[in-house]
């Protein structure tokens, strides 16, 4: 009984599970978009508590995981320059580029610093006027507004020695790409709660309608995920495909208007390559021409760096829900957190790291499923 | 890093024309920019991501989320020493630990 007793409210969890079990009549495949949701699902064994008809497919919602290899290589090239102080969030340190990572660049003498906030990088730039300070701006719609505000502040305050290497990604085009793939099995989405707390839900009705797929905005707590699954399954069983907000305590329909306005000002939509997946049209942001002076890619002339993804890492298939992490031949052998082939094994939000961390080294047995489930 | 963490506003001040707050995340205190939630008040909770308050949250939800994130080790990742974490990732192999038990 490891799983159900660990829930915040085991009784409510049982009721949600009972409802899901009572509702399901046939197989459904749901994709949780956010890596935080994936970790919560695996940590609490939610996938094993659900009826066997309900399959959870892990989506591409880990910003570290989807940052393309060539962007990492650009970061490594910039970080290796003697005049540069390279600032990054901590979870980028061990993401492998070609041959090395930021952790090794620092060991080799590069001035790589970890910051909690992009504003910390701006402060470092003010304190070091003789150096070039570069911030590694990656992430989804949750991270983009803080980074946008930081570039805006740099321009406003006239901080010339600050620039940003921008590789932001957007969720809705990824959903569109996943649904457009001929091999797609996804029938419903648990949308990422924090992305929606910024962007609202306005981008989703068109997708839900076009692909006839329910999209349920979902939080991260185990009960949130069960509720998201319950609502998605109910829609599927009733032949519905609407956008439903199951995370209303943190998500307003309009999102955060001030943050969205800043995104519009600082960034412009661009095609963006996703690691292991390839280019998804309109799926990214880059700095708009107004802020070109603060574009590190332009300032350090690294636009020409082109890197092919390694063939042995199958993280692209994992990110698209075509392969479970433990089904990869390299999982746990060639590829571990110590020797990662791809970012899905490095990032704390990566699906491969979740399976590794929580000992999902083998395919779950039916015995475990029965033991874990409150419904016989 | 795309996960935002709930925190409680302890105090608010203007700095360089920017509205900033001191925010408590279950014991860890950080400076947070309020430009995206300018009417947030002392004592209120908000979802904070990489130093920016992004959306209000009620106290009970904030408490539950903080407990979950602590349990998942995400608070350590967000606020702990990133170099230590990276070194641990580079040196610790849970599979070998399991196999050796």
Coordinates of C-alpha atoms in Angstrom, one line a residue, chain A:
Chain A
X1 CA 0.0 0.0 0.0
X2 CA 2.9 2.3 -0.7
X3 CA 1.0 4.7 -3.0
X4 CA -2.5 5.6 -1.9
X5 CA -1.6 6.2 1.7
X6 CA 1.0 8.8 0.7
X7 CA -1.6 11.0 -0.9
X8 CA -2.4 14.3 0.8
X9 CA -6.0 13.2 1.2
X10 CA -6.2 9.4 0.6
X11 CA -10.0 9.3 0.9
X12 CA -10.4 11.9 -1.8
X13 CA -7.9 10.1 -3.9
X14 CA -9.9 6.9 -3.5
X15 CA -13.1 8.7 -4.5
X16 CA -11.5 10.1 -7.6
X17 CA -10.0 6.7 -8.5
X18 CA -13.3 5.0 -7.9
X19 CA -15.0 7.5 -10.3
X20 CA -12.4 7.0 -13.0
X21 CA -12.7 3.2 -12.7
X22 CA -16.5 3.4 -12.8
X23 CA -16.4 5.7 -15.9
X24 CA -13.9 3.9 -18.1
X25 CA -15.3 1.5 -20.6
X26 CA -12.5 1.3 -23.2
X27 CA -8.8 2.3 -23.6
X28 CA -7.7 5.9 -23.6
X29 CA -4.3 7.5 -24.0
X30 CA -3.7 10.8 -22.2
X31 CA -0.6 12.9 -22.4
X32 CA 0.6 14.9 -19.5
X33 CA 2.5 17.8 -21.0
X34 CA 4.6 19.0 -18.0
X35 CA 7.7 17.3 -16.7
X36 CA 6.6 18.2 -13.1
X37 CA 3.5 16.3 -13.6
X38 CA 5.5 13.3 -14.9
X39 CA 7.6 13.2 -11.8
X40 CA 4.5 13.5 -9.6
X41 CA 2.9 10.7 -11.5
X42 CA 5.8 8.3 -11.3
X43 CA 6.7 9.3 -7.7
X44 CA 3.2 8.5 -6.4
X45 CA 2.6 5.6 -8.8
X46 CA -0.5 7.3 -10.2
X47 CA -0.1 5.4 -13.5
X48 CA -0.3 2.2 -11.6
X49 CA -3.4 3.2 -9.7
X50 CA -5.4 4.0 -12.8
X51 CA -7.5 1.4 -14.6
X52 CA -5.4 -0.4 -17.1
X53 CA -7.5 1.2 -19.9
X54 CA -6.1 4.6 -19.0
X55 CA -2.5 5.1 -20.3
X56 CA -0.5 8.2 -19.4
X57 CA 2.0 9.2 -22.0
X58 CA 4.8 11.5 -21.0
X59 CA 4.9 14.7 -23.0
X60 CA 7.7 17.1 -24.1
X61 CA 7.2 19.5 -21.2
X62 CA 10.7 19.7 -19.8
X63 CA 12.4 22.8 -21.1
X64 CA 15.9 21.5 -20.3
X65 CA 15.1 18.3 -22.2
X66 CA 13.9 19.9 -25.4
X67 CA 16.7 22.5 -25.7
X68 CA 18.5 21.5 -28.9
X69 CA 22.1 20.2 -28.8
X70 CA 23.3 23.0 -31.1
X71 CA 21.9 25.6 -28.6
X72 CA 23.9 23.9 -25.9
X73 CA 27.0 24.0 -28.1
X74 CA 26.4 27.7 -28.7
X75 CA 26.2 28.2 -24.9
X76 CA 29.5 26.3 -24.4
X77 CA 31.2 28.4 -27.1
X78 CA 30.1 31.6 -25.4
X79 CA 30.9 30.4 -21.9
X80 CA 34.4 29.4 -22.9
X81 CA 35.3 33.0 -23.9
X82 CA 37.6 34.7 -21.3
X83 CA 35.7 38.0 -21.3
X84 CA 32.4 36.3 -20.6
X85 CA 30.6 35.6 -17.3
X86 CA 28.0 33.0 -18.3
X87 CA 24.9 32.8 -16.1
X88 CA 22.5 29.9 -16.2
X89 CA 19.8 28.1 -14.1
X90 CA 21.4 25.2 -12.3
X91 CA 19.6 22.5 -14.2
X92 CA 21.5 23.3 -17.4
X93 CA 24.9 22.6 -16.0
X94 CA 25.1 18.9 -16.9
X95 CA 23.1 18.9 -20.1
X96 CA 25.5 17.3 -22.6
X97 CA 26.6 19.3 -25.6
X98 CA 29.0 17.9 -28.1
X99 CA 31.6 16.3 -25.9
X100 CA 31.2 18.4 -22.8
X101 CA 28.8 20.4 -20.6
X102 CA 28.8 23.7 -18.7
X103 CA 30.0 21.9 -15.6
X104 CA 33.2 21.0 -17.5
X105 CA 33.6 24.4 -19.0
X106 CA 33.7 25.8 -15.5
X107 CA 36.3 23.1 -14.4
X108 CA 38.4 24.2 -17.4
X109 CA 38.4 27.8 -16.1
X110 CA 35.3 29.3 -17.7
X111 CA 33.4 31.8 -15.5
X112 CA 30.1 29.9 -15.3
X113 CA 27.7 31.1 -12.6
X114 CA 24.4 29.7 -11.5
X115 CA 21.7 32.2 -10.7
X116 CA 18.3 31.8 -9.2
X117 CA 16.7 34.6 -11.3
X118 CA 17.6 36.3 -14.6
X119 CA 17.6 39.5 -12.6
X120 CA 20.6 38.1 -10.7
X121 CA 22.5 38.0 -14.0
X122 CA 21.6 41.6 -14.7
X123 CA 22.9 42.5 -11.2
X124 CA 26.2 40.7 -12.0
X125 CA 26.4 42.7 -15.3
X126 CA 26.1 46.0 -13.3
X127 CA 28.7 44.9 -10.9
X128 CA 31.1 43.8 -13.6
X129 CA 31.1 46.6 -16.3
X130 CA 34.4 45.4 -17.8
X131 CA 33.0 41.9 -18.5
X132 CA 30.4 40.5 -20.9
X133 CA 27.6 38.9 -18.9
X134 CA 25.4 36.4 -20.8
X135 CA 22.3 34.7 -19.5
X136 CA 21.1 31.4 -20.9
X137 CA 17.4 32.1 -21.5
X138 CA 15.6 28.8 -22.0
X139 CA 12.2 27.6 -20.9
X140 CA 8.5 27.5 -21.7
X141 CA 5.9 30.2 -21.2
X142 CA 6.4 30.2 -17.4
X143 CA 10.1 31.2 -17.7
X144 CA 9.8 33.5 -20.7
X145 CA 8.2 36.4 -19.0
X146 CA 10.9 36.8 -16.3
X147 CA 13.5 36.6 -19.0
X148 CA 11.6 39.1 -21.1
X149 CA 11.4 41.5 -18.2
X150 CA 15.1 41.2 -17.6
X151 CA 16.0 42.1 -21.2
X152 CA 13.5 45.0 -21.0
X153 CA 15.2 46.2 -17.7
X154 CA 18.7 45.9 -19.3
X155 CA 17.6 48.2 -22.1
X156 CA 15.8 50.6 -19.8
X157 CA 18.8 50.9 -17.5
X158 CA 21.3 51.1 -20.4
X159 CA 23.2 48.0 -19.3
X160 CA 25.3 47.4 -22.4
X161 CA 27.3 44.4 -21.2
X162 CA 24.3 42.2 -20.7
X163 CA 23.0 39.8 -23.4
X164 CA 20.8 36.7 -23.5
X165 CA 21.1 33.5 -25.4
X166 CA 17.5 32.9 -26.1
X167 CA 15.9 29.5 -26.9
X168 CA 12.4 29.7 -25.6
X169 CA 9.7 27.2 -26.6
X170 CA 5.9 27.4 -26.7
X171 CA 3.5 24.6 -25.7
X172 CA 0.6 24.9 -28.2
X173 CA 2.6 24.4 -31.4
X174 CA 4.1 21.3 -29.7
X175 CA 0.6 19.9 -29.1
X176 CA -0.2 20.6 -32.7
X177 CA 2.9 18.8 -33.9
X178 CA 2.2 15.8 -31.6
X179 CA -1.4 15.6 -32.8
X180 CA -0.4 16.0 -36.5
X181 CA 2.0 13.0 -36.4
X182 CA 0.7 9.9 -38.1
X183 CA 2.0 7.8 -35.2
X184 CA 0.2 9.9 -32.6
X185 CA -1.8 7.9 -30.1
X186 CA -2.8 10.8 -27.8
X187 CA -6.5 11.2 -27.3
X188 CA -6.5 13.8 -24.5
X189 CA -4.1 16.3 -22.8
X190 CA -3.4 17.3 -19.2
X191 CA -2.2 20.8 -20.0
X192 CA 0.7 22.3 -17.9
X193 CA -0.8 24.4 -15.0
X194 CA 2.0 26.9 -14.6
X195 CA 2.2 27.6 -18.3
X196 CA -1.5 28.4 -18.3
X197 CA -1.1 30.6 -15.2
X198 CA 0.8 32.9 -17.5
X199 CA -0.8 32.3 -20.9
X200 CA -4.4 31.6 -19.8
X201 CA -6.4 29.0 -21.8
X202 CA -7.1 31.1 -24.9
X203 CA -4.8 29.2 -27.2
X204 CA -6.4 25.8 -26.5
X205 CA -10.0 25.8 -27.8
X206 CA -8.9 25.9 -31.4
X207 CA -6.6 22.9 -30.8
X208 CA -9.3 21.0 -28.9
X209 CA -11.8 21.6 -31.7
X210 CA -9.5 20.9 -34.6
X211 CA -8.1 17.7 -33.3
X212 CA -11.3 16.8 -31.4
X213 CA -9.2 16.3 -28.2
X214 CA -10.1 17.2 -24.6
X215 CA -7.5 19.5 -23.0
X216 CA -7.7 19.7 -19.2
X217 CA -5.6 22.3 -17.4
X218 CA -4.0 20.4 -14.5
X219 CA -1.8 21.1 -11.5
X220 CA 1.0 19.0 -10.1
X221 CA -0.3 17.5 -6.8
X222 CA -1.3 13.9 -7.1
X223 CA -4.9 14.9 -6.4
X224 CA -4.7 17.5 -9.2
X225 CA -3.5 14.9 -11.6
X226 CA -6.2 12.4 -10.6
X227 CA -8.8 15.1 -11.1
X228 CA -7.4 16.0 -14.5
X229 CA -7.5 12.4 -15.6
X230 CA -11.0 12.1 -14.3
X231 CA -12.3 15.1 -16.3
X232 CA -10.4 14.0 -19.4
X233 CA -11.8 10.5 -19.2
X234 CA -15.3 11.7 -18.6
X235 CA -15.1 13.9 -21.8
X236 CA -13.7 11.0 -23.8
X237 CA -16.3 8.6 -22.7
X238 CA -19.0 11.2 -23.6
X239 CA -17.5 12.0 -26.9
X240 CA -16.7 15.6 -25.9
X241 CA -13.6 17.6 -26.6
X242 CA -13.5 20.9 -24.7
X243 CA -11.0 22.9 -22.7
X244 CA -11.6 22.4 -19.0
X245 CA -9.7 24.2 -16.2
X246 CA -9.1 21.8 -13.3
X247 CA -6.5 24.1 -11.7
X248 CA -8.6 27.2 -11.2
X249 CA -6.9 28.2 -8.0
X250 CA -3.8 29.1 -10.0
X251 CA -5.0 29.6 -13.5
X252 CA -7.3 32.5 -14.6
X253 CA -8.7 32.1 -18.1
X254 CA -6.9 35.2 -19.3
X255 CA -3.6 34.3 -17.6
X256 CA -1.3 37.1 -16.5
X257 CA -2.0 40.1 -18.9
X258 CA 1.1 42.1 -17.9
X259 CA 3.3 39.1 -18.5
X260 CA 1.8 38.4 -21.9
X261 CA 2.2 42.0 -22.9
X262 CA 5.9 41.9 -22.0
X263 CA 6.3 38.7 -24.0
X264 CA 4.7 40.5 -27.0
X265 CA 7.1 43.4 -26.7
X266 CA 10.4 41.6 -26.1
X267 CA 10.0 38.4 -28.2
X268 CA 8.7 37.4 -31.6
X269 CA 7.6 34.0 -32.6
X270 CA 10.0 31.8 -34.6
X271 CA 10.5 28.3 -35.8
X272 CA 12.4 26.3 -33.2
X273 CA 14.2 23.0 -33.2
X274 CA 13.3 20.7 -30.2
X275 CA 16.0 18.3 -29.1
X276 CA 15.3 14.8 -30.6
X277 CA 12.2 16.0 -32.3
X278 CA 13.3 18.5 -35.0
X279 CA 11.9 21.8 -36.0
X280 CA 8.4 22.7 -35.0
X281 CA 7.0 25.7 -36.9
X282 CA 6.2 28.7 -34.8
X283 CA 7.1 26.8 -31.6
X284 CA 9.7 29.3 -30.2
X285 CA 10.5 32.8 -29.2
X286 CA 13.5 34.9 -30.1
X287 CA 14.4 38.5 -29.2
X288 CA 12.6 41.0 -31.4
X289 CA 14.7 43.3 -33.5
X290 CA 14.1 46.1 -31.0
X291 CA 16.2 44.1 -28.5
X292 CA 18.9 42.8 -31.0
X293 CA 21.7 44.6 -29.1
X294 CA 21.0 42.2 -26.2
X295 CA 21.0 39.1 -28.4
X296 CA 24.0 37.0 -27.4
X297 CA 23.8 34.9 -30.5
X298 CA 24.3 38.0 -32.6
X299 CA 26.9 39.6 -30.2
X300 CA 29.1 36.5 -30.2
X301 CA 28.5 35.3 -33.7
X302 CA 27.5 31.8 -32.9
X303 CA 24.6 31.6 -35.3
X304 CA 26.7 29.5 -37.6
X305 CA 27.1 26.6 -35.1
X306 CA 25.1 23.6 -36.4
X307 CA 25.1 20.3 -34.6
X308 CA 23.4 17.1 -35.5
X309 CA 21.7 15.1 -32.7
X310 CA 23.3 11.8 -31.8
X311 CA 21.5 8.7 -33.1
X312 CA 21.9 6.6 -30.0
X313 CA 19.7 8.8 -27.8
X314 CA 16.1 8.1 -28.3
X315 CA 14.8 10.9 -26.1
X316 CA 13.0 12.4 -29.1
X317 CA 10.7 9.4 -29.1
X318 CA 10.3 9.6 -25.3
X319 CA 9.4 13.3 -25.6
X320 CA 6.7 12.5 -28.2
X321 CA 5.2 9.6 -26.2
X322 CA 6.3 7.0 -28.7
X323 CA 8.6 5.2 -26.3
X324 CA 8.7 4.7 -22.5
X325 CA 12.1 5.5 -21.0
X326 CA 12.7 1.9 -19.8
X327 CA 12.0 0.6 -23.3
X328 CA 15.2 2.3 -24.5
X329 CA 18.1 -0.1 -24.8
X330 CA 20.5 2.4 -23.3
X331 CA 18.3 3.2 -20.3
X332 CA 20.2 2.4 -17.0
X333 CA 23.1 1.0 -18.8
X334 CA 24.8 3.3 -21.4
X335 CA 22.6 6.1 -20.2
X336 CA 22.4 7.1 -16.5
X337 CA 22.4 10.4 -14.7
X338 CA 26.1 10.1 -14.4
X339 CA 26.6 9.3 -18.1
X340 CA 23.6 10.9 -19.8
X341 CA 23.1 10.5 -23.5
X342 CA 20.4 13.0 -23.5
X343 CA 18.8 15.7 -21.5
X344 CA 15.8 13.6 -20.5
X345 CA 18.2 11.7 -18.2
X346 CA 19.8 14.8 -16.8
X347 CA 17.0 17.2 -16.1
X348 CA 15.1 16.8 -12.8
X349 CA 12.0 17.1 -14.9
X350 CA 13.0 14.6 -17.5
X351 CA 10.9 11.5 -18.0
X352 CA 14.0 9.2 -18.1
X353 CA 15.3 10.8 -14.9
X354 CA 11.9 10.2 -13.3
X355 CA 11.9 6.5 -14.2
X356 CA 15.6 6.1 -13.1
X357 CA 15.1 8.0 -9.8
X358 CA 12.0 6.2 -8.8
X359 CA 13.4 2.8 -9.7
X360 CA 11.2 2.1 -12.7
X361 CA 13.9 0.0 -14.2
X362 CA 11.5 -2.7 -15.4
X363 CA 8.1 -2.7 -16.9
X364 CA 5.6 -2.6 -14.0
X365 CA 4.2 -6.0 -13.1
X366 CA 0.4 -6.6 -12.9
X367 CA 0.9 -7.7 -9.3
X368 CA 2.1 -4.3 -8.4
X369 CA -0.9 -2.7 -10.2
X370 CA -3.3 -4.8 -8.2
X371 CA -1.6 -4.2 -4.9
X372 CA -1.5 -0.5 -5.5
X373 CA -5.0 -0.1 -6.7
X374 CA -7.9 0.4 -4.2
X375 CA -10.3 -1.0 -6.8
X376 CA -10.1 -4.8 -7.3

